CSV table of C-alpha atoms and ligand atoms in Angstrom, one decimal:
chain,number,residue,atom,x,y,z
G,1,MET,CA,18.6,18.7,13.1
G,2,PRO,CA,21.4,21.0,13.1
G,3,ALA,CA,21.3,24.5,11.1
G,4,LEU,CA,22.0,24.0,7.5
G,5,SER,CA,25.2,25.0,6.0
G,6,ALA,CA,25.3,27.7,3.3
G,7,GLU,CA,25.9,25.0,0.9
G,8,SER,CA,22.9,22.9,2.0
G,9,GLU,CA,20.7,26.0,2.0
G,10,LYS,CA,21.8,26.7,-1.7
G,11,LYS,CA,21.0,23.0,-2.6
G,12,LEU,CA,17.5,23.3,-0.9
G,13,ARG,CA,16.8,26.4,-3.0
G,14,LEU,CA,17.7,24.9,-6.2
G,15,ILE,CA,15.6,21.8,-5.4
G,16,ASP,CA,12.8,24.2,-4.5
G,17,GLU,CA,13.3,26.0,-8.0
G,18,LYS,CA,13.0,22.6,-9.7
G,19,LEU,CA,9.9,21.6,-7.7
G,20,LEU,CA,8.1,24.9,-8.6
G,21,GLU,CA,9.0,24.4,-12.3
G,22,GLY,CA,7.6,20.9,-12.3
G,23,ARG,CA,10.9,19.4,-13.0
G,24,ARG,CA,11.7,16.0,-11.5
G,25,ILE,CA,14.1,15.5,-8.9
G,26,THR,CA,17.1,13.1,-9.0
G,27,VAL,CA,18.0,10.1,-6.7
G,28,ASP,CA,20.9,12.3,-5.1
G,29,GLU,CA,18.3,15.2,-4.5
G,30,GLY,CA,15.9,12.7,-2.8
G,31,ARG,CA,18.8,11.7,-0.6
G,32,PHE,CA,19.5,15.1,0.3
G,33,LEU,CA,15.9,15.7,1.0
G,34,TYR,CA,15.7,12.6,3.6
G,35,GLU,CA,19.3,13.6,5.1
G,36,GLU,CA,19.1,17.2,5.4
G,37,ALA,CA,15.9,19.1,4.7
G,38,PRO,CA,14.1,20.5,7.6
G,39,LEU,CA,10.8,18.5,8.4
G,40,GLU,CA,8.7,21.6,8.1
G,41,TRP,CA,10.0,22.7,4.6
G,42,LEU,CA,9.3,19.1,3.2
G,43,GLY,CA,5.7,19.5,5.0
G,44,GLU,CA,5.1,22.7,3.0
G,45,ARG,CA,6.6,21.6,-0.3
G,46,ALA,CA,4.9,18.2,-0.2
G,47,SER,CA,1.7,20.1,0.7
G,48,ARG,CA,2.1,22.4,-2.1
G,49,ARG,CA,2.4,19.4,-4.5
G,50,ARG,CA,-0.6,17.7,-3.1
G,51,ARG,CA,-2.6,20.7,-3.4
G,52,ALA,CA,-1.7,21.2,-6.9
G,53,LEU,CA,-3.0,17.6,-7.5
G,54,HIS,CA,-6.0,17.4,-5.3
G,55,GLY,CA,-6.9,20.9,-4.0
G,56,GLU,CA,-8.0,20.4,-0.2
G,57,GLU,CA,-10.0,17.0,-0.8
G,58,ALA,CA,-8.7,13.9,1.2
G,59,TYR,CA,-10.2,10.7,0.5
G,60,TYR,CA,-11.4,7.7,2.2
G,61,ASN,CA,-13.4,4.6,1.0
G,62,ARG,CA,-16.0,2.3,2.4
G,63,ASN,CA,-13.9,-1.2,2.4
G,64,ILE,CA,-13.3,-4.4,4.3
G,65,HIS,CA,-10.3,-6.7,4.0
G,66,PHE,CA,-10.6,-10.4,3.6
G,67,GLU,CA,-7.5,-12.6,4.3
G,68,PRO,CA,-8.4,-15.9,3.2
G,69,THR,CA,-5.5,-17.9,4.9
G,70,ASN,CA,-2.2,-17.2,6.9
G,71,ILE,CA,-0.6,-20.4,5.8
G,72,CYS,CA,2.2,-19.3,3.7
G,73,ILE,CA,5.2,-21.1,1.7
G,74,TYR,CA,7.3,-18.1,2.5
G,75,ALA,CA,8.7,-16.8,5.9
G,76,CYS,CA,9.4,-13.1,5.4
G,77,LYS,CA,11.2,-11.9,8.7
G,78,PHE,CA,9.2,-9.0,9.1
G,79,CYS,CA,5.9,-11.0,9.0
G,80,ALA,CA,4.1,-11.8,12.2
G,81,PHE,CA,1.0,-13.1,10.3
G,82,TYR,CA,2.2,-16.1,8.3
G,83,ARG,CA,2.1,-19.7,9.5
G,84,PRO,CA,4.2,-22.6,7.7
G,85,PRO,CA,2.1,-25.3,5.9
G,86,LYS,CA,3.1,-27.7,8.3
G,87,ALA,CA,1.3,-25.7,11.1
G,88,ALA,CA,-2.0,-26.1,9.1
G,89,ALA,CA,-3.3,-29.1,10.9
G,90,ASP,CA,-2.3,-27.8,14.4
G,91,PRO,CA,-5.2,-25.9,16.1
G,92,SER,CA,-3.0,-24.2,18.4
G,93,SER,CA,-0.6,-22.8,15.8
G,94,GLY,CA,-2.9,-19.8,14.9
G,95,ALA,CA,-3.1,-21.0,11.4
G,96,TRP,CA,-6.4,-20.1,9.6
G,97,ASP,CA,-7.9,-21.0,6.2
G,98,TYR,CA,-11.3,-19.7,5.6
G,99,SER,CA,-13.9,-21.1,3.3
G,100,PHE,CA,-16.0,-19.5,0.8
G,101,GLU,CA,-19.0,-19.9,3.2
G,102,ASP,CA,-17.0,-17.9,6.1
G,103,LEU,CA,-16.7,-15.2,3.3
G,104,ARG,CA,-20.4,-15.2,2.7
G,105,ALA,CA,-21.2,-15.0,6.5
G,106,LYS,CA,-18.6,-12.0,6.6
G,107,LEU,CA,-20.3,-10.5,3.7
G,108,ASP,CA,-23.8,-11.1,4.8
G,109,ARG,CA,-23.0,-8.4,7.8
G,110,TYR,CA,-22.8,-5.6,5.3
G,111,PRO,CA,-26.1,-4.5,3.8
G,112,ALA,CA,-26.2,-3.7,0.0
G,113,GLY,CA,-24.7,-0.3,-0.8
G,114,SER,CA,-22.5,-0.2,2.5
G,115,LEU,CA,-19.4,-1.3,0.8
G,116,THR,CA,-17.5,-0.3,-2.4
G,117,GLU,CA,-14.5,-2.4,-1.9
G,118,ILE,CA,-13.3,-5.6,-0.8
G,119,HIS,CA,-9.4,-5.8,-0.5
G,120,ILE,CA,-7.9,-9.4,-0.2
G,121,THR,CA,-4.5,-10.4,0.6
G,122,GLY,CA,-3.2,-13.3,2.6
G,123,GLY,CA,-0.5,-16.0,2.7
G,124,VAL,CA,0.8,-18.1,-0.4
G,125,HIS,CA,-1.1,-21.3,0.2
G,126,PRO,CA,1.0,-24.1,-1.4
G,127,ASP,CA,-1.9,-25.8,-3.0
G,128,ARG,CA,-3.7,-22.9,-4.6
G,129,GLY,CA,-3.4,-21.9,-8.3
G,130,VAL,CA,-5.4,-19.5,-10.4
G,131,GLU,CA,-8.4,-21.6,-10.1
G,132,TYR,CA,-8.8,-20.9,-6.5
G,133,GLY,CA,-8.3,-16.9,-7.4
G,134,GLU,CA,-10.9,-17.3,-10.2
G,135,ALA,CA,-13.4,-19.2,-8.1
G,136,LEU,CA,-13.0,-16.6,-5.2
G,137,CYS,CA,-13.5,-13.6,-7.4
G,138,ALA,CA,-16.6,-15.1,-9.0
G,139,PHE,CA,-18.0,-16.0,-5.6
G,140,ILE,CA,-17.7,-12.5,-4.5
G,141,ARG,CA,-19.0,-11.0,-7.6
G,142,ASN,CA,-22.1,-13.3,-7.8
G,143,LEU,CA,-22.7,-12.3,-4.2
G,144,ARG,CA,-22.0,-8.6,-4.5
G,145,PRO,CA,-21.5,-7.4,-8.0
G,146,GLU,CA,-21.5,-3.7,-7.0
G,147,VAL,CA,-18.3,-4.5,-4.7
G,148,HIS,CA,-15.0,-3.6,-6.3
G,149,ILE,CA,-12.7,-6.7,-5.8
G,150,LYS,CA,-9.1,-5.4,-5.1
G,151,ALA,CA,-7.2,-8.8,-4.6
G,152,PHE,CA,-4.0,-10.5,-4.6
G,153,THR,CA,-0.4,-9.3,-4.4
G,154,ALA,CA,2.0,-9.8,-7.3
G,155,VAL,CA,3.5,-12.5,-5.2
G,156,GLU,CA,0.2,-14.3,-4.9
G,157,ILE,CA,-0.5,-13.9,-8.6
G,158,SER,CA,2.9,-15.2,-9.6
G,159,TYR,CA,2.5,-18.2,-7.6
G,160,PHE,CA,-0.9,-18.9,-9.0
G,161,ALA,CA,0.6,-18.6,-12.5
G,162,LYS,CA,3.5,-21.0,-11.4
G,163,LYS,CA,1.1,-23.6,-9.8
G,164,SER,CA,-1.3,-23.6,-12.6
G,165,GLY,CA,1.4,-23.9,-15.3
G,166,ILE,CA,0.4,-20.9,-17.2
G,167,PRO,CA,2.0,-17.4,-18.0
G,168,VAL,CA,1.3,-14.5,-15.5
G,169,ALA,CA,-0.8,-12.6,-18.2
G,170,GLU,CA,-3.1,-15.6,-18.7
G,171,ALA,CA,-3.7,-15.7,-15.1
G,172,LEU,CA,-4.5,-12.0,-14.9
G,173,GLU,CA,-6.8,-12.2,-17.9
G,174,ARG,CA,-8.6,-15.2,-16.2
G,175,LEU,CA,-8.9,-13.4,-12.9
G,176,LYS,CA,-10.0,-10.2,-14.6
G,177,ALA,CA,-12.7,-12.0,-16.6
G,178,ALA,CA,-13.8,-13.8,-13.2
G,179,GLY,CA,-14.2,-10.4,-11.6
G,180,LEU,CA,-10.8,-8.9,-10.4
G,181,GLY,CA,-10.9,-5.2,-10.5
G,182,SER,CA,-7.4,-4.4,-9.3
G,183,LEU,CA,-4.3,-5.3,-7.5
G,184,PRO,CA,-3.3,-4.2,-4.0
G,185,GLY,CA,0.4,-2.9,-3.6
G,186,GLY,CA,1.7,-5.3,-1.2
G,187,GLY,CA,4.6,-7.9,-1.6
G,188,ALA,CA,7.0,-5.1,-2.9
G,189,GLU,CA,8.8,-4.7,0.3
G,190,ILE,CA,12.2,-3.2,-0.8
G,191,PHE,CA,13.4,-3.9,-4.3
G,192,ASP,CA,17.0,-3.8,-3.6
G,193,PRO,CA,18.1,-7.5,-4.0
G,194,GLU,CA,20.5,-7.5,-1.0
G,195,VAL,CA,17.7,-6.0,1.4
G,196,ARG,CA,15.0,-8.2,0.0
G,197,LYS,CA,17.3,-11.2,0.5
G,198,ARG,CA,17.7,-10.3,4.2
G,199,ILE,CA,14.0,-9.6,5.1
G,200,ALA,CA,12.1,-11.6,2.6
G,201,GLY,CA,14.1,-14.7,2.0
G,202,GLY,CA,13.0,-16.6,-1.2
G,203,LYS,CA,9.9,-14.5,-2.0
G,204,SER,CA,9.7,-13.5,-5.6
G,205,PRO,CA,12.3,-10.9,-6.6
G,206,ALA,CA,11.7,-7.3,-7.5
G,207,HIS,CA,11.6,-7.7,-11.0
G,208,THR,CA,8.8,-10.4,-10.9
G,209,TRP,CA,6.6,-7.9,-8.7
G,210,LEU,CA,7.1,-5.2,-11.3
G,211,GLU,CA,6.7,-7.5,-14.2
G,212,VAL,CA,3.2,-8.6,-12.7
G,213,HIS,CA,2.0,-5.1,-12.3
G,214,GLU,CA,3.1,-4.1,-15.8
G,215,ILE,CA,1.4,-7.0,-17.1
G,216,ALA,CA,-1.6,-6.1,-15.1
G,217,HIS,CA,-1.5,-2.6,-16.3
G,218,LYS,CA,-1.3,-3.6,-20.0
G,219,ALA,CA,-4.3,-5.7,-19.4
G,220,GLY,CA,-6.4,-2.8,-18.2
G,221,LEU,CA,-6.2,-3.5,-14.6
G,222,PHE,CA,-4.8,-0.6,-12.1
G,223,SER,CA,-2.9,-1.2,-9.2
G,224,ASN,CA,-1.2,0.2,-6.1
G,225,ALA,CA,2.4,0.0,-4.8
G,226,THR,CA,3.6,-0.3,-1.2
G,227,MET,CA,7.2,0.2,0.4
G,228,LEU,CA,7.9,-1.4,3.7
G,229,TYR,CA,10.7,0.9,5.3
G,230,GLY,CA,12.2,1.4,8.6
G,231,HIS,CA,14.0,-2.1,9.1
G,232,VAL,CA,17.4,-2.6,7.7
G,233,GLU,CA,17.3,-0.5,4.5
G,234,ASN,CA,19.0,3.0,4.1
G,235,PHE,CA,17.6,6.1,2.1
G,236,GLY,CA,19.4,4.9,-1.0
G,237,HIS,CA,17.3,1.7,-0.9
G,238,ARG,CA,14.1,3.7,-0.4
G,239,LEU,CA,14.9,5.9,-3.3
G,240,ASP,CA,15.9,2.9,-5.6
G,241,HIS,CA,12.5,1.5,-4.8
G,242,MET,CA,10.8,4.6,-5.7
G,243,LEU,CA,12.7,5.1,-8.9
G,244,ARG,CA,11.7,1.6,-10.2
G,245,LEU,CA,8.2,2.5,-9.5
G,246,ARG,CA,8.5,5.8,-11.2
G,247,ASP,CA,9.9,4.3,-14.1
G,248,LEU,CA,7.2,1.7,-14.6
G,249,GLN,CA,4.7,4.3,-13.8
G,250,ASP,CA,6.1,6.5,-16.9
G,251,ARG,CA,5.6,3.5,-19.1
G,252,THR,CA,2.2,2.4,-18.0
G,253,GLY,CA,0.4,5.0,-16.0
G,254,GLY,CA,-1.5,2.1,-14.2
G,255,PHE,CA,-0.5,2.9,-10.5
G,256,ARG,CA,-3.1,4.7,-8.5
G,257,ALA,CA,-1.8,5.0,-5.0
G,258,PHE,CA,1.6,4.7,-3.3
G,259,ILE,CA,1.5,3.2,0.1
G,260,PRO,CA,4.6,3.4,2.5
G,261,LEU,CA,4.2,1.0,5.2
G,262,ARG,CA,6.4,1.5,8.4
G,263,TYR,CA,7.8,-1.8,9.5
G,264,ARG,CA,5.9,-2.8,12.9
G,265,ASN,CA,8.1,-4.9,15.2
G,266,ASP,CA,5.9,-7.1,17.4
G,267,ALA,CA,6.0,-11.0,17.2
G,268,ASN,CA,8.5,-11.4,14.1
G,269,ALA,CA,11.9,-12.6,13.3
G,270,LEU,CA,13.0,-8.7,13.3
G,271,SER,CA,11.7,-7.7,16.6
G,272,HIS,CA,15.0,-6.7,17.7
G,273,LEU,CA,14.9,-3.6,15.2
G,274,PRO,CA,13.3,-0.6,16.7
G,275,GLU,CA,10.5,0.9,14.8
G,276,ALA,CA,11.0,4.3,12.9
G,277,LEU,CA,9.4,7.3,14.8
G,278,PRO,CA,6.9,9.4,13.8
G,279,ALA,CA,9.0,12.3,12.3
G,280,ASP,CA,10.6,9.7,10.1
G,281,ASP,CA,7.2,8.5,8.8
G,282,LEU,CA,6.3,12.1,8.1
G,283,ARG,CA,9.6,12.7,6.2
G,284,ASN,CA,9.0,9.6,4.2
G,285,TYR,CA,5.7,10.6,3.1
G,286,ALA,CA,7.0,14.2,2.2
G,287,VAL,CA,10.0,12.7,0.4
G,288,ALA,CA,7.6,10.2,-1.4
G,289,ARG,CA,5.2,12.9,-2.6
G,290,LEU,CA,8.1,14.9,-4.2
G,291,PHE,CA,10.1,12.2,-5.8
G,292,LEU,CA,7.1,10.2,-7.1
G,293,ASP,CA,5.9,12.9,-9.1
G,294,ASN,CA,3.8,10.6,-11.4
G,295,ILE,CA,1.7,8.4,-9.1
G,296,PRO,CA,-1.3,10.6,-8.3
G,297,HIS,CA,-2.3,9.4,-4.8
G,298,LEU,CA,-0.3,9.0,-1.6
G,299,LYS,CA,-2.1,6.9,1.1
G,300,ALA,CA,-1.5,6.8,4.8
G,301,TYR,CA,-2.8,3.5,5.7
G,302,TRP,CA,-4.2,4.4,9.2
G,303,ALA,CA,-4.9,0.6,10.1
G,304,MET,CA,-1.1,0.3,10.3
G,305,LEU,CA,0.0,3.6,11.3
G,306,GLY,CA,-3.0,4.5,13.8
G,307,LEU,CA,-5.5,7.4,13.0
G,308,GLU,CA,-3.8,9.9,14.9
G,309,LEU,CA,-0.4,9.9,12.7
G,310,ALA,CA,-2.3,9.0,9.6
G,311,THR,CA,-4.2,12.3,10.2
G,312,GLU,CA,-0.9,14.2,10.9
G,313,ALA,CA,0.5,12.7,7.6
G,314,LEU,CA,-2.2,14.8,5.7
G,315,ASP,CA,0.2,17.9,6.2
G,316,TYR,CA,3.1,16.0,4.7
G,317,GLY,CA,1.7,15.3,1.0
G,318,VAL,CA,-0.8,12.5,1.9
G,319,ASP,CA,-4.2,12.8,0.2
G,320,ASP,CA,-5.8,9.4,1.3
G,321,LEU,CA,-6.4,7.5,4.5
G,322,ASP,CA,-7.7,4.2,3.1
G,323,GLY,CA,-11.2,3.1,4.4
G,324,THR,CA,-13.4,2.1,7.2
G,325,VAL,CA,-11.9,-1.5,7.3
G,326,ASP,CA,-13.8,-2.7,10.2
G,327,ASP,CA,-11.5,-4.8,11.9
G,328,THR,CA,-11.1,-7.2,9.2
G,329,THR,CA,-7.4,-7.2,8.8
G,330,ARG,CA,-4.9,-8.9,11.0
G,331,ILE,CA,-1.5,-8.4,9.2
G,332,TYR,CA,-0.8,-5.1,11.1
G,333,SER,CA,-2.6,-6.0,14.5
G,334,MET,CA,-0.4,-9.1,14.8
G,335,ALA,CA,2.7,-7.1,14.2
G,336,GLY,CA,1.9,-4.3,16.6
G,337,GLY,CA,-0.8,-1.8,14.8
G,338,PRO,CA,-4.0,-0.9,16.2
G,339,ALA,CA,-5.5,-4.0,17.8
G,340,HIS,CA,-9.1,-3.7,16.3
G,341,PRO,CA,-8.8,-1.3,13.3
G,342,THR,CA,-12.2,0.2,12.6
G,343,ALA,CA,-13.4,3.6,11.7
G,344,SER,CA,-16.9,4.8,10.7
G,345,VAL,CA,-17.3,7.4,7.9
G,346,LYS,CA,-17.9,9.9,10.5
G,347,ILE,CA,-14.5,9.2,12.2
G,348,LEU,CA,-12.7,9.5,8.9
G,349,GLU,CA,-14.3,12.6,7.7
G,350,ASP,CA,-13.8,14.2,11.3
G,351,ALA,CA,-9.9,13.2,11.1
G,352,ILE,CA,-9.9,14.8,7.6
G,353,ARG,CA,-11.6,18.1,8.9
G,354,SER,CA,-9.6,18.4,11.8
G,355,LYS,CA,-6.7,19.3,9.3
G,356,GLY,CA,-9.0,21.8,7.6
G,357,ARG,CA,-9.4,19.8,4.5
G,358,VAL,CA,-12.5,18.5,2.6
G,359,PRO,CA,-13.4,14.6,3.3
G,360,VAL,CA,-14.6,13.1,0.0
G,361,GLU,CA,-15.7,9.5,-0.3
G,362,ARG,CA,-13.9,7.7,-3.4
G,363,ASP,CA,-14.4,4.6,-5.1
G,364,SER,CA,-11.4,2.0,-5.7
G,365,GLU,CA,-10.5,4.0,-8.7
G,366,TYR,CA,-10.7,7.2,-6.8
G,367,ARG,CA,-13.8,8.2,-8.9
G,368,THR,CA,-15.9,10.6,-6.6
G,369,GLU,CA,-18.9,11.4,-8.9
G,370,PRO,CA,-20.6,8.1,-9.4
G,371,LEU,CA,-20.5,7.6,-5.7
G,372,LYS,CA,-23.2,10.3,-5.3
G,373,SER,CA,-25.5,8.9,-7.4
G,374,LEU,CA,-25.1,5.3,-6.3
G,375,PHE,CA,-25.9,5.9,-2.9
I,1,V47,O1,3.6,-6.7,1.6
I,1,V47,C1,3.5,-7.4,6.6
I,1,V47,C2,3.1,-5.6,4.9
I,1,V47,C3,2.0,-5.8,3.1
I,1,V47,C4,4.5,-6.1,8.2
I,1,V47,O2,-3.2,-1.8,-2.0
I,1,V47,C5,4.0,-5.4,7.3
I,1,V47,O3,-4.5,-0.3,-0.7
I,1,V47,C6,4.6,-3.6,8.4
I,1,V47,O4,-0.8,-5.3,0.4
I,1,V47,N1,5.0,-4.3,9.4
I,1,V47,C7,0.6,-6.4,2.6
I,1,V47,N2,4.0,-3.8,7.2
I,1,V47,C8,-0.6,-5.4,2.9
I,1,V47,C9,-0.9,-4.6,1.4
I,1,V47,C10,-1.7,-3.4,1.5
I,1,V47,C11,-2.0,-2.7,2.7
I,1,V47,C12,-2.5,-1.5,2.8
I,1,V47,C13,-3.2,-0.9,1.5
I,1,V47,C14,-3.0,-1.6,0.3
I,1,V47,C15,-3.5,-1.2,-0.9
I,1,V47,C16,-2.1,-2.8,0.4
I,1,V47,O5,1.8,-5.7,4.5
I,1,V47,C17,3.1,-6.6,2.9
I,1,V47,C18,4.0,-6.2,3.9
I,1,V47,O6,4.8,-5.1,3.3
I,1,V47,N3,3.6,-6.1,6.1
I,1,V47,N4,4.1,-7.5,7.7
I,1,V47,C19,5.0,-5.5,9.4
I,1,V47,N5,5.3,-6.5,10.4
I,2,SF4,FE1,3.8,-15.0,3.6
I,2,SF4,FE2,3.2,-12.3,2.7
I,2,SF4,FE3,4.0,-13.0,5.3
I,2,SF4,FE4,5.7,-13.0,3.4
I,2,SF4,S1,4.6,-11.2,4.1
I,2,SF4,S2,5.6,-14.4,4.9
I,2,SF4,S3,4.7,-13.7,1.7
I,2,SF4,S4,2.0,-13.8,4.3
């Protein structure tokens, strides 16, 4: 990056003053940070903010994923994971649809107390309404009452409600009663309507995603938020996305973590696009940490990024690496992420220590104290 002009140096100083006083930065200032701030400067400021929030602690959890099906009514261009409903009957198509007994076999591999969370996302299956979601949550709660169920993106929940002919609020209340603990952040992609149309076709629009999360927060469920970046969007679109999240968080306080997801370009309809470079990823984490001043946690999802780069991101505002995962997700491996994402507690703790930080196991709500007495 070329040396900064005197005017840019001045802008940077003013932003720094604002940050030091705990004042919010604007979209224009965020854009300036993306375009002109030196990466080292960003890392230092994002670390300062992270330290104020979490000290030297960096978090992980013991989780697995369950992806019930990859059959999906949508056909997002960035997605290497989905198969269209007509492929369901063709064994060579790579489509899958696991039964509850498959899930039982999976959970049986984990002794009591070895997991705190199951993360569930998958394709939007044409035949499934809220009854399916309720039955799945109830099945898990019955088998493993101690495991937090973080399940169903806003896109899946919106379809459950539509299919069952009920309002989203009722769908969420029913899922919560069946054992749902929180919502993962997926399905957000990029909120800008033009970009969303280009990469995610007919999928639920931004306002639906935001409404589902707002209703969930009001129902006492917390949630995460993702942002898919590094495809056809620009910095303005990223800031628009984060601004909408910041506004919603001001109203509800229900988001726990923000999870930027770098577009991976294997085996999907946008494969001609190059991927973002590691320096872009680090810049993005740092700007997110500074702009999204009201979402407490910033997660580098190592199963998408690789553990090395996720560890590097700890120096750019990140305080959470996600969990052990144990090779239970295929969304990223099918698109070019690590082929068999699995990490032991020791691997995650060593990664965190390698950055001079203190590893802390958390539960899904980022509580750390109860864990010490639970296990
Ligand atoms: O919304 C799909 C992304 C998301 C690709 O809440 C891709 O803790 C990159 O919900 N390249 C679903 N990303 C995953 C999700 C999630 C992941 C990690 C943590 C949490 C959490 C939630 O996966 C989708 C989409 O944005 N995705 N394909 C791809 N080619
Ligand atoms: Fe379906 Fe989700 Fe893939 Fe889009 S990202 S095609 S909604 S599985």
